[in-house]
Amino acid sequence: MASFIYHVFTSTAMLSLGLYHLIVTTRNHLKSPREYSAKPYHPFPSSSAAGARRYLQLYLIIACLFIAFLHQTLISADPDPLLKGRTPVHRFTSLQSAAVLFLFLLLSLSLLLSETTSLLPFPPDLFFGVASALFYLHYSSSSAAAAVQISGLQAKCDSVSAIISALASLLCFILACQPRLFVADVGLGAALLLQGLWALQTGLSLYVEAFIPEGCHKMLDVVSGVEGSTKCDLEESKLRAAAILDLAFVIHVLFVLLIVFLIYGLIAKTVSIRRSFGSYEALPTLTTAAVGVEPNHIQMKSLTGTQA
């Protein structure tokens, strides 16, 4: 149960971050396309420039990363009766994930220090470059975990998560080189959103009986969350479970695309309405005082060259 709660927590954090990034990025681009540039984070609106709300997003990210780091560190001590050779696979993969999360935590702290103090200037291109490297490390960690998993079901979930991390790494690298590329910035938000949905799908497929594919089951003698705790005994069941997860991934991708189009359409409509009914200056009007003509008085020009 604890492992499923952790996946729900991860999914909620990633979904919130991805949705917020998509909304703010799209709004900033539509409001001023010429001045648009990708930013490491988007502060919340606040009446005071130095208010606590301005950096609330960074505080939340740091808190979530710290909780995730503690979780991965603590579960690495769980007993793992399933060994490949003489290596406790679960312990090493958990510590590797904890190390990657700790690096993301350091990156977030560095960004917070850069924004709140002058001790550590952190330009956006450097941030995206470091983020690209960290997402690549997460891709490597997930790929390694998938390669050593005894459970084919969990290996499939880890491999898909690795693909999403590789996509996020590529998009961050593009933004480090081309910060004005709106498509890459939107793609990064969509990748975060997709990672959040897949974290939820992983938790459901591995730890909730109603969502575990037919032919697969949880092993009662293994701690939930330890590698191999959910297995498919028959080869046919493994192939069927992999096909179901592939279908679920495609559905998640379609859902993310639908969200991106919906957000863009709604914000574009809102921005166009504001432009149509925005503030305007009244046209100048000539007053009688300005032209020096009194009301109800018409000046007649004398006619010359005429006879009475």
mmCIF file of C-alpha atoms in Angstrom:
data_model
loop_
_atom_site.group_PDB
_atom_site.id
_atom_site.type_symbol
_atom_site.label_atom_id
_atom_site.label_comp_id
_atom_site.label_asym_id
_atom_site.label_seq_id
_atom_site.Cartn_x
_atom_site.Cartn_y
_atom_site.Cartn_z
ATOM 1 C CA MET A 1 0.000 0.000 0.000
ATOM 2 C CA ALA A 2 2.855 2.370 0.800
ATOM 3 C CA SER A 3 4.341 1.882 -2.669
ATOM 4 C CA PHE A 4 1.031 2.727 -4.321
ATOM 5 C CA ILE A 5 0.663 5.861 -2.180
ATOM 6 C CA TYR A 6 4.160 6.916 -3.233
ATOM 7 C CA HIS A 7 3.246 6.497 -6.904
ATOM 8 C CA VAL A 8 0.095 8.563 -6.375
ATOM 9 C CA PHE A 9 2.187 11.240 -4.664
ATOM 10 C CA THR A 10 4.679 11.246 -7.544
ATOM 11 C CA SER A 11 1.881 11.373 -10.091
ATOM 12 C CA THR A 12 0.174 14.302 -8.357
ATOM 13 C CA ALA A 13 3.402 16.300 -8.162
ATOM 14 C CA MET A 14 4.329 15.691 -11.812
ATOM 15 C CA LEU A 15 0.809 16.374 -13.076
ATOM 16 C CA SER A 16 0.592 19.643 -11.147
ATOM 17 C CA LEU A 17 3.998 20.787 -12.381
ATOM 18 C CA GLY A 18 3.273 19.808 -15.975
ATOM 19 C CA LEU A 19 -0.139 21.484 -16.083
ATOM 20 C CA TYR A 20 1.155 24.693 -14.517
ATOM 21 C CA HIS A 21 4.103 24.777 -16.911
ATOM 22 C CA LEU A 22 1.834 24.279 -19.922
ATOM 23 C CA ILE A 23 -0.629 26.976 -18.869
ATOM 24 C CA VAL A 24 1.928 29.656 -18.006
ATOM 25 C CA THR A 25 4.172 28.925 -20.986
ATOM 26 C CA THR A 26 1.270 29.113 -23.428
ATOM 27 C CA ARG A 27 -0.063 32.308 -21.861
ATOM 28 C CA ASN A 28 3.331 34.032 -21.943
ATOM 29 C CA HIS A 29 3.870 33.110 -25.579
ATOM 30 C CA LEU A 30 0.436 34.246 -26.728
ATOM 31 C CA LYS A 31 0.635 37.531 -24.821
ATOM 32 C CA SER A 32 4.032 38.543 -26.224
ATOM 33 C CA PRO A 33 5.393 36.196 -28.916
ATOM 34 C CA ARG A 34 8.325 38.463 -29.779
ATOM 35 C CA GLU A 35 9.547 38.729 -26.185
ATOM 36 C CA TYR A 36 8.936 35.071 -25.328
ATOM 37 C CA SER A 37 11.787 32.994 -23.908
ATOM 38 C CA ALA A 38 11.787 29.744 -21.945
ATOM 39 C CA LYS A 39 12.284 30.121 -18.200
ATOM 40 C CA PRO A 40 13.465 27.577 -15.624
ATOM 41 C CA TYR A 41 10.386 28.275 -13.538
ATOM 42 C CA HIS A 42 7.405 30.590 -13.569
ATOM 43 C CA PRO A 43 6.762 32.439 -10.292
ATOM 44 C CA PHE A 44 3.267 32.803 -8.960
ATOM 45 C CA PRO A 45 1.773 36.292 -9.284
ATOM 46 C CA SER A 46 2.264 38.322 -6.132
ATOM 47 C CA SER A 47 1.641 41.914 -5.150
ATOM 48 C CA SER A 48 5.074 42.083 -3.573
ATOM 49 C CA ALA A 49 8.100 41.240 -5.708
ATOM 50 C CA ALA A 50 9.821 39.673 -2.716
ATOM 51 C CA GLY A 51 6.710 37.998 -1.320
ATOM 52 C CA ALA A 52 6.740 34.395 -0.184
ATOM 53 C CA ARG A 53 4.193 33.450 -2.846
ATOM 54 C CA ARG A 54 6.608 34.352 -5.615
ATOM 55 C CA TYR A 55 8.802 31.319 -4.920
ATOM 56 C CA LEU A 56 6.052 28.982 -3.737
ATOM 57 C CA GLN A 57 6.493 26.731 -6.752
ATOM 58 C CA LEU A 58 10.175 26.181 -5.969
ATOM 59 C CA TYR A 59 9.384 25.477 -2.320
ATOM 60 C CA LEU A 60 6.846 22.837 -3.341
ATOM 61 C CA ILE A 61 9.242 21.226 -5.818
ATOM 62 C CA ILE A 62 11.997 21.067 -3.203
ATOM 63 C CA ALA A 63 9.633 19.557 -0.630
ATOM 64 C CA CYS A 64 8.402 16.889 -3.067
ATOM 65 C CA LEU A 65 11.931 15.990 -4.151
ATOM 66 C CA PHE A 66 13.051 15.720 -0.541
ATOM 67 C CA ILE A 67 10.168 13.361 0.293
ATOM 68 C CA ALA A 68 10.913 11.247 -2.782
ATOM 69 C CA PHE A 69 14.607 11.114 -1.879
ATOM 70 C CA LEU A 70 13.817 9.958 1.659
ATOM 71 C CA HIS A 71 11.412 7.323 0.364
ATOM 72 C CA GLN A 72 13.906 5.822 -2.073
ATOM 73 C CA THR A 73 16.632 5.845 0.571
ATOM 74 C CA LEU A 74 14.478 4.146 3.190
ATOM 75 C CA ILE A 75 13.054 1.427 0.943
ATOM 76 C CA SER A 76 16.571 0.458 -0.116
ATOM 77 C CA ALA A 77 16.874 -1.193 3.305
ATOM 78 C CA ASP A 78 13.880 -3.494 2.686
ATOM 79 C CA PRO A 79 14.793 -7.194 2.576
ATOM 80 C CA ASP A 80 15.055 -8.549 -0.946
ATOM 81 C CA PRO A 81 14.794 -12.344 -1.152
ATOM 82 C CA LEU A 82 14.920 -12.285 -4.955
ATOM 83 C CA LEU A 83 18.531 -12.174 -6.088
ATOM 84 C CA LYS A 84 20.201 -12.270 -9.470
ATOM 85 C CA GLY A 85 23.341 -14.167 -8.729
ATOM 86 C CA ARG A 86 24.582 -12.755 -5.435
ATOM 87 C CA THR A 87 23.505 -9.123 -5.960
ATOM 88 C CA PRO A 88 20.651 -7.471 -4.005
ATOM 89 C CA VAL A 89 19.135 -5.781 -7.038
ATOM 90 C CA HIS A 90 16.447 -3.803 -5.253
ATOM 91 C CA ARG A 91 18.886 -2.125 -2.861
ATOM 92 C CA PHE A 92 21.215 -0.873 -5.565
ATOM 93 C CA THR A 93 18.476 0.324 -7.911
ATOM 94 C CA SER A 94 16.754 2.179 -5.063
ATOM 95 C CA LEU A 95 19.994 3.892 -4.045
ATOM 96 C CA GLN A 96 20.627 4.847 -7.656
ATOM 97 C CA SER A 97 17.169 6.414 -7.910
ATOM 98 C CA ALA A 98 17.756 8.220 -4.615
ATOM 99 C CA ALA A 99 21.032 9.639 -5.936
ATOM 100 C CA VAL A 100 19.326 10.984 -9.070
ATOM 101 C CA LEU A 101 16.566 12.559 -6.980
ATOM 102 C CA PHE A 102 19.194 14.146 -4.745
ATOM 103 C CA LEU A 103 20.804 15.749 -7.797
ATOM 104 C CA PHE A 104 17.430 17.163 -8.856
ATOM 105 C CA LEU A 105 17.050 18.473 -5.305
ATOM 106 C CA LEU A 106 20.421 20.230 -5.522
ATOM 107 C CA LEU A 107 19.427 21.754 -8.857
ATOM 108 C CA SER A 108 16.204 23.134 -7.375
ATOM 109 C CA LEU A 109 18.042 24.543 -4.362
ATOM 110 C CA SER A 110 20.574 26.188 -6.672
ATOM 111 C CA LEU A 111 17.772 27.792 -8.652
ATOM 112 C CA LEU A 112 16.159 29.072 -5.459
ATOM 113 C CA LEU A 113 19.451 30.584 -4.293
ATOM 114 C CA SER A 114 19.941 32.163 -7.694
ATOM 115 C CA GLU A 115 16.533 33.813 -7.569
ATOM 116 C CA THR A 116 16.582 34.963 -3.956
ATOM 117 C CA THR A 117 20.237 35.951 -3.528
ATOM 118 C CA SER A 118 23.196 37.115 -5.572
ATOM 119 C CA LEU A 119 25.481 34.341 -4.342
ATOM 120 C CA LEU A 120 24.823 31.922 -7.183
ATOM 121 C CA PRO A 121 23.869 33.440 -10.544
ATOM 122 C CA PHE A 122 22.200 30.714 -12.583
ATOM 123 C CA PRO A 123 21.371 31.633 -16.212
ATOM 124 C CA PRO A 124 18.457 29.804 -17.849
ATOM 125 C CA ASP A 125 20.579 28.096 -20.506
ATOM 126 C CA LEU A 126 22.839 26.601 -17.835
ATOM 127 C CA PHE A 127 19.803 25.394 -15.889
ATOM 128 C CA PHE A 128 18.322 23.640 -18.914
ATOM 129 C CA GLY A 129 21.703 22.120 -19.728
ATOM 130 C CA VAL A 130 22.073 20.666 -16.234
ATOM 131 C CA ALA A 131 18.431 19.537 -16.246
ATOM 132 C CA SER A 132 19.064 17.746 -19.537
ATOM 133 C CA ALA A 133 21.966 15.852 -17.973
ATOM 134 C CA LEU A 134 19.886 14.904 -14.918
ATOM 135 C CA PHE A 135 16.966 13.684 -17.002
ATOM 136 C CA TYR A 136 19.454 11.588 -18.957
ATOM 137 C CA LEU A 137 20.716 10.128 -15.679
ATOM 138 C CA HIS A 138 17.127 9.300 -14.763
ATOM 139 C CA TYR A 139 16.735 7.641 -18.148
ATOM 140 C CA SER A 140 19.879 5.616 -17.507
ATOM 141 C CA SER A 141 18.712 4.663 -14.016
ATOM 142 C CA SER A 142 15.278 3.541 -15.202
ATOM 143 C CA SER A 143 16.778 1.604 -18.106
ATOM 144 C CA ALA A 144 19.196 -0.160 -15.775
ATOM 145 C CA ALA A 145 16.372 -0.999 -13.375
ATOM 146 C CA ALA A 146 14.307 -2.406 -16.238
ATOM 147 C CA ALA A 147 17.230 -4.523 -17.442
ATOM 148 C CA VAL A 148 17.729 -6.286 -14.106
ATOM 149 C CA GLN A 149 14.091 -6.703 -13.114
ATOM 150 C CA ILE A 150 12.853 -10.227 -12.577
ATOM 151 C CA SER A 151 9.275 -9.032 -13.034
ATOM 152 C CA GLY A 152 8.533 -8.460 -16.710
ATOM 153 C CA LEU A 153 5.608 -6.227 -15.773
ATOM 154 C CA GLN A 154 7.718 -3.886 -13.672
ATOM 155 C CA ALA A 155 10.491 -3.932 -16.273
ATOM 156 C CA LYS A 156 7.998 -2.728 -18.886
ATOM 157 C CA CYS A 157 6.862 0.117 -16.631
ATOM 158 C CA ASP A 158 10.457 1.169 -15.956
ATOM 159 C CA SER A 159 11.393 1.077 -19.639
ATOM 160 C CA VAL A 160 8.490 3.353 -20.601
ATOM 161 C CA SER A 161 9.420 5.765 -17.810
ATOM 162 C CA ALA A 162 12.970 5.772 -19.173
ATOM 163 C CA ILE A 163 11.714 6.725 -22.643
ATOM 164 C CA ILE A 164 9.789 9.694 -21.231
ATOM 165 C CA SER A 165 12.865 10.834 -19.291
ATOM 166 C CA ALA A 166 14.963 10.604 -22.459
ATOM 167 C CA LEU A 167 12.424 12.813 -24.240
ATOM 168 C CA ALA A 168 12.557 15.362 -21.410
ATOM 169 C CA SER A 169 16.358 15.319 -21.574
ATOM 170 C CA LEU A 170 16.305 16.042 -25.300
ATOM 171 C CA LEU A 171 13.815 18.894 -24.890
ATOM 172 C CA CYS A 172 15.866 20.489 -22.104
ATOM 173 C CA PHE A 173 18.953 20.304 -24.303
ATOM 174 C CA ILE A 174 17.066 22.010 -27.138
ATOM 175 C CA LEU A 175 15.878 24.760 -24.781
ATOM 176 C CA ALA A 176 19.440 25.279 -23.564
ATOM 177 C CA CYS A 177 20.449 25.965 -27.175
ATOM 178 C CA GLN A 178 17.242 27.622 -28.419
ATOM 179 C CA PRO A 179 15.369 29.180 -25.463
ATOM 180 C CA ARG A 180 12.853 30.905 -27.755
ATOM 181 C CA LEU A 181 11.586 27.637 -29.236
ATOM 182 C CA PHE A 182 8.006 27.525 -27.974
ATOM 183 C CA VAL A 183 7.333 23.997 -29.235
ATOM 184 C CA ALA A 184 10.167 22.564 -27.129
ATOM 185 C CA ASP A 185 8.944 24.375 -24.013
ATOM 186 C CA VAL A 186 5.416 23.064 -24.492
ATOM 187 C CA GLY A 187 6.835 19.616 -25.184
ATOM 188 C CA LEU A 188 8.694 19.708 -21.876
ATOM 189 C CA GLY A 189 5.477 20.465 -20.015
ATOM 190 C CA ALA A 190 3.724 17.669 -21.897
ATOM 191 C CA ALA A 191 6.558 15.262 -21.007
ATOM 192 C CA LEU A 192 6.179 16.114 -17.314
ATOM 193 C CA LEU A 193 2.451 15.568 -17.626
ATOM 194 C CA LEU A 194 2.983 12.224 -19.348
ATOM 195 C CA GLN A 195 5.478 11.132 -16.694
ATOM 196 C CA GLY A 196 2.909 11.898 -14.010
ATOM 197 C CA LEU A 197 0.230 9.868 -15.767
ATOM 198 C CA TRP A 198 2.606 6.963 -16.253
ATOM 199 C CA ALA A 199 3.600 7.013 -12.571
ATOM 200 C CA LEU A 200 -0.074 6.570 -11.722
ATOM 201 C CA GLN A 201 -0.421 3.804 -14.309
ATOM 202 C CA THR A 202 2.622 2.041 -12.855
ATOM 203 C CA GLY A 203 1.193 2.145 -9.349
ATOM 204 C CA LEU A 204 -2.144 0.788 -10.524
ATOM 205 C CA SER A 205 -0.647 -1.977 -12.670
ATOM 206 C CA LEU A 206 1.757 -3.209 -9.989
ATOM 207 C CA TYR A 207 -0.029 -2.774 -6.672
ATOM 208 C CA VAL A 208 -3.815 -2.638 -7.203
ATOM 209 C CA GLU A 209 -5.443 -6.022 -7.748
ATOM 210 C CA ALA A 210 -8.212 -4.661 -9.966
ATOM 211 C CA PHE A 211 -5.676 -3.202 -12.440
ATOM 212 C CA ILE A 212 -3.067 -5.982 -12.469
ATOM 213 C CA PRO A 213 -3.284 -7.671 -15.907
ATOM 214 C CA GLU A 214 -4.845 -11.102 -16.081
ATOM 215 C CA GLY A 215 -2.326 -13.871 -15.554
ATOM 216 C CA CYS A 216 -0.124 -11.724 -13.297
ATOM 217 C CA HIS A 217 -0.205 -11.612 -9.511
ATOM 218 C CA LYS A 218 1.476 -10.127 -6.466
ATOM 219 C CA MET A 219 3.924 -12.341 -4.607
ATOM 220 C CA LEU A 220 2.865 -12.590 -0.990
ATOM 221 C CA ASP A 221 6.333 -13.431 0.345
ATOM 222 C CA VAL A 222 7.952 -10.294 -1.124
ATOM 223 C CA VAL A 223 7.694 -6.781 0.269
ATOM 224 C CA SER A 224 5.485 -4.606 -1.929
ATOM 225 C CA GLY A 225 7.674 -2.365 -4.036
ATOM 226 C CA VAL A 226 10.659 -4.700 -4.076
ATOM 227 C CA GLU A 227 11.696 -5.829 -7.553
ATOM 228 C CA GLY A 228 9.772 -8.864 -8.662
ATOM 229 C CA SER A 229 6.894 -8.324 -6.217
ATOM 230 C CA THR A 230 4.409 -8.505 -9.131
ATOM 231 C CA LYS A 231 5.047 -11.258 -11.658
ATOM 232 C CA CYS A 232 3.500 -12.948 -14.670
ATOM 233 C CA ASP A 233 4.184 -16.671 -14.580
ATOM 234 C CA LEU A 234 3.377 -17.686 -18.152
ATOM 235 C CA GLU A 235 5.052 -16.239 -21.224
ATOM 236 C CA GLU A 236 1.651 -15.643 -22.773
ATOM 237 C CA SER A 237 0.630 -13.605 -19.730
ATOM 238 C CA LYS A 238 3.805 -11.519 -19.982
ATOM 239 C CA LEU A 239 3.149 -10.711 -23.631
ATOM 240 C CA ARG A 240 -0.468 -9.862 -22.916
ATOM 241 C CA ALA A 241 0.508 -7.589 -20.023
ATOM 242 C CA ALA A 242 3.115 -5.835 -22.189
ATOM 243 C CA ALA A 243 0.519 -5.266 -24.916
ATOM 244 C CA ILE A 244 -1.915 -3.817 -22.375
ATOM 245 C CA LEU A 245 0.732 -1.428 -21.060
ATOM 246 C CA ASP A 246 1.623 -0.361 -24.612
ATOM 247 C CA LEU A 247 -2.029 0.407 -25.264
ATOM 248 C CA ALA A 248 -2.286 2.313 -21.987
ATOM 249 C CA PHE A 249 0.771 4.372 -22.927
ATOM 250 C CA VAL A 250 -0.747 5.334 -26.278
ATOM 251 C CA ILE A 251 -3.967 6.350 -24.528
ATOM 252 C CA HIS A 252 -1.981 8.505 -22.098
ATOM 253 C CA VAL A 253 -0.175 10.177 -25.007
ATOM 254 C CA LEU A 254 -3.488 10.948 -26.712
ATOM 255 C CA PHE A 255 -4.852 12.324 -23.453
ATOM 256 C CA VAL A 256 -1.821 14.589 -23.028
ATOM 257 C CA LEU A 257 -2.161 15.872 -26.598
ATOM 258 C CA LEU A 258 -5.826 16.600 -25.959
ATOM 259 C CA ILE A 259 -4.911 18.573 -22.834
ATOM 260 C CA VAL A 260 -2.260 20.557 -24.747
ATOM 261 C CA PHE A 261 -4.702 21.479 -27.528
ATOM 262 C CA LEU A 262 -7.428 22.335 -25.024
ATOM 263 C CA ILE A 263 -5.144 24.570 -22.955
ATOM 264 C CA TYR A 264 -3.828 26.335 -26.052
ATOM 265 C CA GLY A 265 -7.316 26.899 -27.429
ATOM 266 C CA LEU A 266 -8.750 28.251 -24.181
ATOM 267 C CA ILE A 267 -5.817 30.573 -23.511
ATOM 268 C CA ALA A 268 -5.742 31.776 -27.124
ATOM 269 C CA LYS A 269 -9.434 32.610 -26.901
ATOM 270 C CA THR A 270 -8.942 34.415 -23.596
ATOM 271 C CA VAL A 271 -6.011 36.452 -24.890
ATOM 272 C CA SER A 272 -7.886 37.406 -28.079
ATOM 273 C CA ILE A 273 -10.908 38.525 -26.056
ATOM 274 C CA ARG A 274 -8.712 40.701 -23.868
ATOM 275 C CA ARG A 275 -7.105 42.226 -26.930
ATOM 276 C CA SER A 276 -10.510 42.957 -28.461
ATOM 277 C CA PHE A 277 -11.982 44.527 -25.335
ATOM 278 C CA GLY A 278 -8.810 45.838 -23.789
ATOM 279 C CA SER A 279 -8.068 49.377 -22.753
ATOM 280 C CA TYR A 280 -8.107 52.066 -25.401
ATOM 281 C CA GLU A 281 -7.623 55.811 -25.578
ATOM 282 C CA ALA A 282 -10.532 58.025 -26.426
ATOM 283 C CA LEU A 283 -10.267 59.862 -29.701
ATOM 284 C CA PRO A 284 -9.510 63.561 -29.299
ATOM 285 C CA THR A 285 -12.452 65.863 -29.980
ATOM 286 C CA LEU A 286 -12.393 69.493 -30.905
ATOM 287 C CA THR A 287 -14.056 71.785 -28.466
ATOM 288 C CA THR A 288 -15.412 75.163 -29.213
ATOM 289 C CA ALA A 289 -13.014 76.744 -26.773
ATOM 290 C CA ALA A 290 -10.071 75.158 -28.561
ATOM 291 C CA VAL A 291 -10.950 76.721 -31.885
ATOM 292 C CA GLY A 292 -12.038 80.011 -30.392
ATOM 293 C CA VAL A 293 -15.588 79.875 -31.703
ATOM 294 C CA GLU A 294 -18.503 80.666 -29.476
ATOM 295 C CA PRO A 295 -21.602 78.525 -29.682
ATOM 296 C CA ASN A 296 -24.557 79.758 -31.710
ATOM 297 C CA HIS A 297 -22.302 82.198 -33.517
ATOM 298 C CA ILE A 298 -21.336 81.829 -37.145
ATOM 299 C CA GLN A 299 -18.675 84.035 -38.619
ATOM 300 C CA MET A 300 -19.508 85.229 -42.099
ATOM 301 C CA LYS A 301 -16.773 86.111 -44.493
ATOM 302 C CA SER A 302 -17.367 89.348 -46.271
ATOM 303 C CA LEU A 303 -18.136 89.045 -49.914
ATOM 304 C CA THR A 304 -16.120 91.184 -52.228
ATOM 305 C CA GLY A 305 -16.737 91.959 -55.823
ATOM 306 C CA THR A 306 -20.510 91.757 -55.517
ATOM 307 C CA GLN A 307 -23.154 94.365 -55.882
ATOM 308 C CA ALA A 308 -26.150 94.818 -53.688
#
